Short mmCIF file of C-alpha atoms in Angstrom, two decimals:
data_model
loop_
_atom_site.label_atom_id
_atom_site.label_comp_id
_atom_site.label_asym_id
_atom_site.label_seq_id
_atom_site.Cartn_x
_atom_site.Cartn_y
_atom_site.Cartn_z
CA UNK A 217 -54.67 88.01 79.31
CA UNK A 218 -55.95 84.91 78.34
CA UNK A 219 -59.40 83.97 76.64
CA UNK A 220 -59.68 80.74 76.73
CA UNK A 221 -56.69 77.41 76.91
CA UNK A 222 -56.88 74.26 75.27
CA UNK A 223 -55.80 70.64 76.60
CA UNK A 224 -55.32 67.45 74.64
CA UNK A 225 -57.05 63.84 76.39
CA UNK A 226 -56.58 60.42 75.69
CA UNK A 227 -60.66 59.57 76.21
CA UNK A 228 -62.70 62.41 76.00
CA UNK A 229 -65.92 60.50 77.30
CA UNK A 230 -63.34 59.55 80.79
CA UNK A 231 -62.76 63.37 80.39
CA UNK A 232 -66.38 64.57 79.80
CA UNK A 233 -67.29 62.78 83.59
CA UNK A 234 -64.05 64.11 85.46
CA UNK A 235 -64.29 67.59 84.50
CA UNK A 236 -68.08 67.47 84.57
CA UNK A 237 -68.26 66.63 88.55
CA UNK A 238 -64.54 68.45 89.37
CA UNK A 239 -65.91 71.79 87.21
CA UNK A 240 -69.62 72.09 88.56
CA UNK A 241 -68.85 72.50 92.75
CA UNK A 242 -66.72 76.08 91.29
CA UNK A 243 -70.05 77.14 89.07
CA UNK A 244 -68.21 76.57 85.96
CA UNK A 245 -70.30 74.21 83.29
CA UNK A 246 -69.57 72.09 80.44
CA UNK A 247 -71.06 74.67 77.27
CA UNK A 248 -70.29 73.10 74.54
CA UNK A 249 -69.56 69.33 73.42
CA UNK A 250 -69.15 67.37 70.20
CA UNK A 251 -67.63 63.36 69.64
CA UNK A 252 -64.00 64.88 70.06
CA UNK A 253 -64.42 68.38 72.07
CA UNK A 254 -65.71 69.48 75.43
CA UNK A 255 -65.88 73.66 76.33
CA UNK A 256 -66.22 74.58 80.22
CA UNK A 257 -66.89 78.06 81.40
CA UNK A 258 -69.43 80.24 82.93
CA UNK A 259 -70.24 82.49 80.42
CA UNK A 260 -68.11 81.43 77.52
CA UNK A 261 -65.73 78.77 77.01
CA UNK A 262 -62.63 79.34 78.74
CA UNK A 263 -61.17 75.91 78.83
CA UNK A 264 -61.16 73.69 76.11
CA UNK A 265 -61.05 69.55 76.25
CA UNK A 266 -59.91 67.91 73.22
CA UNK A 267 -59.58 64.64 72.18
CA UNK A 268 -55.97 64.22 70.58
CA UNK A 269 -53.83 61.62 69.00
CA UNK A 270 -50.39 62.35 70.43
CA UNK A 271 -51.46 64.18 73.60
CA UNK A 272 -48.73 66.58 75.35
CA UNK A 273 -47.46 64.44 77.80
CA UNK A 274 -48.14 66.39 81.29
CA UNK A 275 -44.76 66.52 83.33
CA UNK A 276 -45.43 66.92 87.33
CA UNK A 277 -42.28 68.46 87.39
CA UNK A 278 -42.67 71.27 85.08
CA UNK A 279 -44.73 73.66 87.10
CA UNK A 280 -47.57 73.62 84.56
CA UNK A 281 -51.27 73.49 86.18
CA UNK A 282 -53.91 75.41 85.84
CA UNK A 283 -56.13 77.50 88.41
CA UNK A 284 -59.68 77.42 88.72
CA UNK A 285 -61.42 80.38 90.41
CA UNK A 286 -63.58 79.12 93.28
CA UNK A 287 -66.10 81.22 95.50
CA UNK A 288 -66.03 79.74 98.42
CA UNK A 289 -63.88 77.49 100.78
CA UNK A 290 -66.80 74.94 100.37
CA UNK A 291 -66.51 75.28 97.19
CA UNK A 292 -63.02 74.34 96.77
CA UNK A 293 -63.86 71.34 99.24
CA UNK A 294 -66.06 70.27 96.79
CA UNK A 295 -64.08 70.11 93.48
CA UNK A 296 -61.27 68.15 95.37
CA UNK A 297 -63.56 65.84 96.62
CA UNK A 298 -64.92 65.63 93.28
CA UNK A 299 -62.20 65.49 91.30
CA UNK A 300 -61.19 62.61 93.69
CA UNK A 301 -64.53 60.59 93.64
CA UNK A 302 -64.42 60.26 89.41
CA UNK A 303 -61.32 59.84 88.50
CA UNK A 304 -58.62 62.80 90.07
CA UNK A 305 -55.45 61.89 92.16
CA UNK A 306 -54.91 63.73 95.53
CA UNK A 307 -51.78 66.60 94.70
CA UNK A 308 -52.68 68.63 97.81
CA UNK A 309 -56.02 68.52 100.57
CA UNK A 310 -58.12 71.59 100.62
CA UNK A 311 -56.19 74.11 103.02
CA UNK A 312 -54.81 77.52 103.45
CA UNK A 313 -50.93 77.96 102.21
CA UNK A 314 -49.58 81.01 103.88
CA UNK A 315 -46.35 80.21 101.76
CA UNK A 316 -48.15 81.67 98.88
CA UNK A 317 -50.25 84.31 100.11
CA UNK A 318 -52.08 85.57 103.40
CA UNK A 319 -55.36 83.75 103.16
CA UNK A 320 -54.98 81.53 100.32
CA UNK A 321 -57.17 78.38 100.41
CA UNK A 322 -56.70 75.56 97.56
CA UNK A 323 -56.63 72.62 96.97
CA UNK A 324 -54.91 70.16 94.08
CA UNK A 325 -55.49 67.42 92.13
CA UNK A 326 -54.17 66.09 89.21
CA UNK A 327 -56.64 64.98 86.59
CA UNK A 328 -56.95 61.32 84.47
CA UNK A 329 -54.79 62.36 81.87
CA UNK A 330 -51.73 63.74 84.69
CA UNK A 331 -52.69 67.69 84.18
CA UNK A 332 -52.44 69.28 87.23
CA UNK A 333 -55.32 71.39 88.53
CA UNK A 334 -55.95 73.97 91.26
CA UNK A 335 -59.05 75.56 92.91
CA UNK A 336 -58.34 78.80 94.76
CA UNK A 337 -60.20 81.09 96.98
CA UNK A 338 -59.14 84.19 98.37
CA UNK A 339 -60.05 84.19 102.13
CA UNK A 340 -61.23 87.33 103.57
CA UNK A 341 -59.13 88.95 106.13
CA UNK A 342 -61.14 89.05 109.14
#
């Protein structure tokens, strides 16, 4: 449905290192960057990092985050710890959570601007 979503930051350079180290553990890479502008992805830019005067203030109570697609438990061990080590707050340890699907393993942080992020994996049944 979606292409690609955009988020305002206070310091894109603060940005630029968090999303660099939390991004790279999931195989997504920074693709594009300018003074005021950062574009992850894998193949194309799917989420956009801009540096903004008035930034949307991020509300941890209104059930926005967004989900990252990881490939591996390991690898969603990774961005938390990541995300954690340059800059992330702890929302939520790498785990499964049964209370939103059989074999879901995620983990959540919230990022230095107060987004809230996710990496998920589907685990296997075995």
């Amino acid at each position: 449905m979606f292409d690609h979503v955009s988020i305002g930051v206070r310091d894109i350079d603060r940005s630029r290192i968090f999303y660099d180290a939390a991004l790279t553990p999931l195989g997504y890479g920074r693709l594009t960057s300018g003074a005021t502008m950062l574009g992850y992805g894998d193949e194309q830019v799917s989420l956009w990092v801009t540096q903004a005067e008035h930034p949307v203030r991020p509300d941890l109570r209104s059930g926005l985050h967004f989900c990252f697609k990881a490939f591996s438990e390991e690898a969603v061990e990774a961005f938390h710890a990541a995300a954690i080590a340059y800059g992330g707050e702890d929302n939520g340890a790498p785990g499964l959570r049964p209370e939103y699907a059989t074999f879901y393993y995620a983990a959540f942080v919230i990022d230095p601007d107060g987004y809230r992020l996710e990496a998920f994996f589907h685990k296997p049944d075995l």
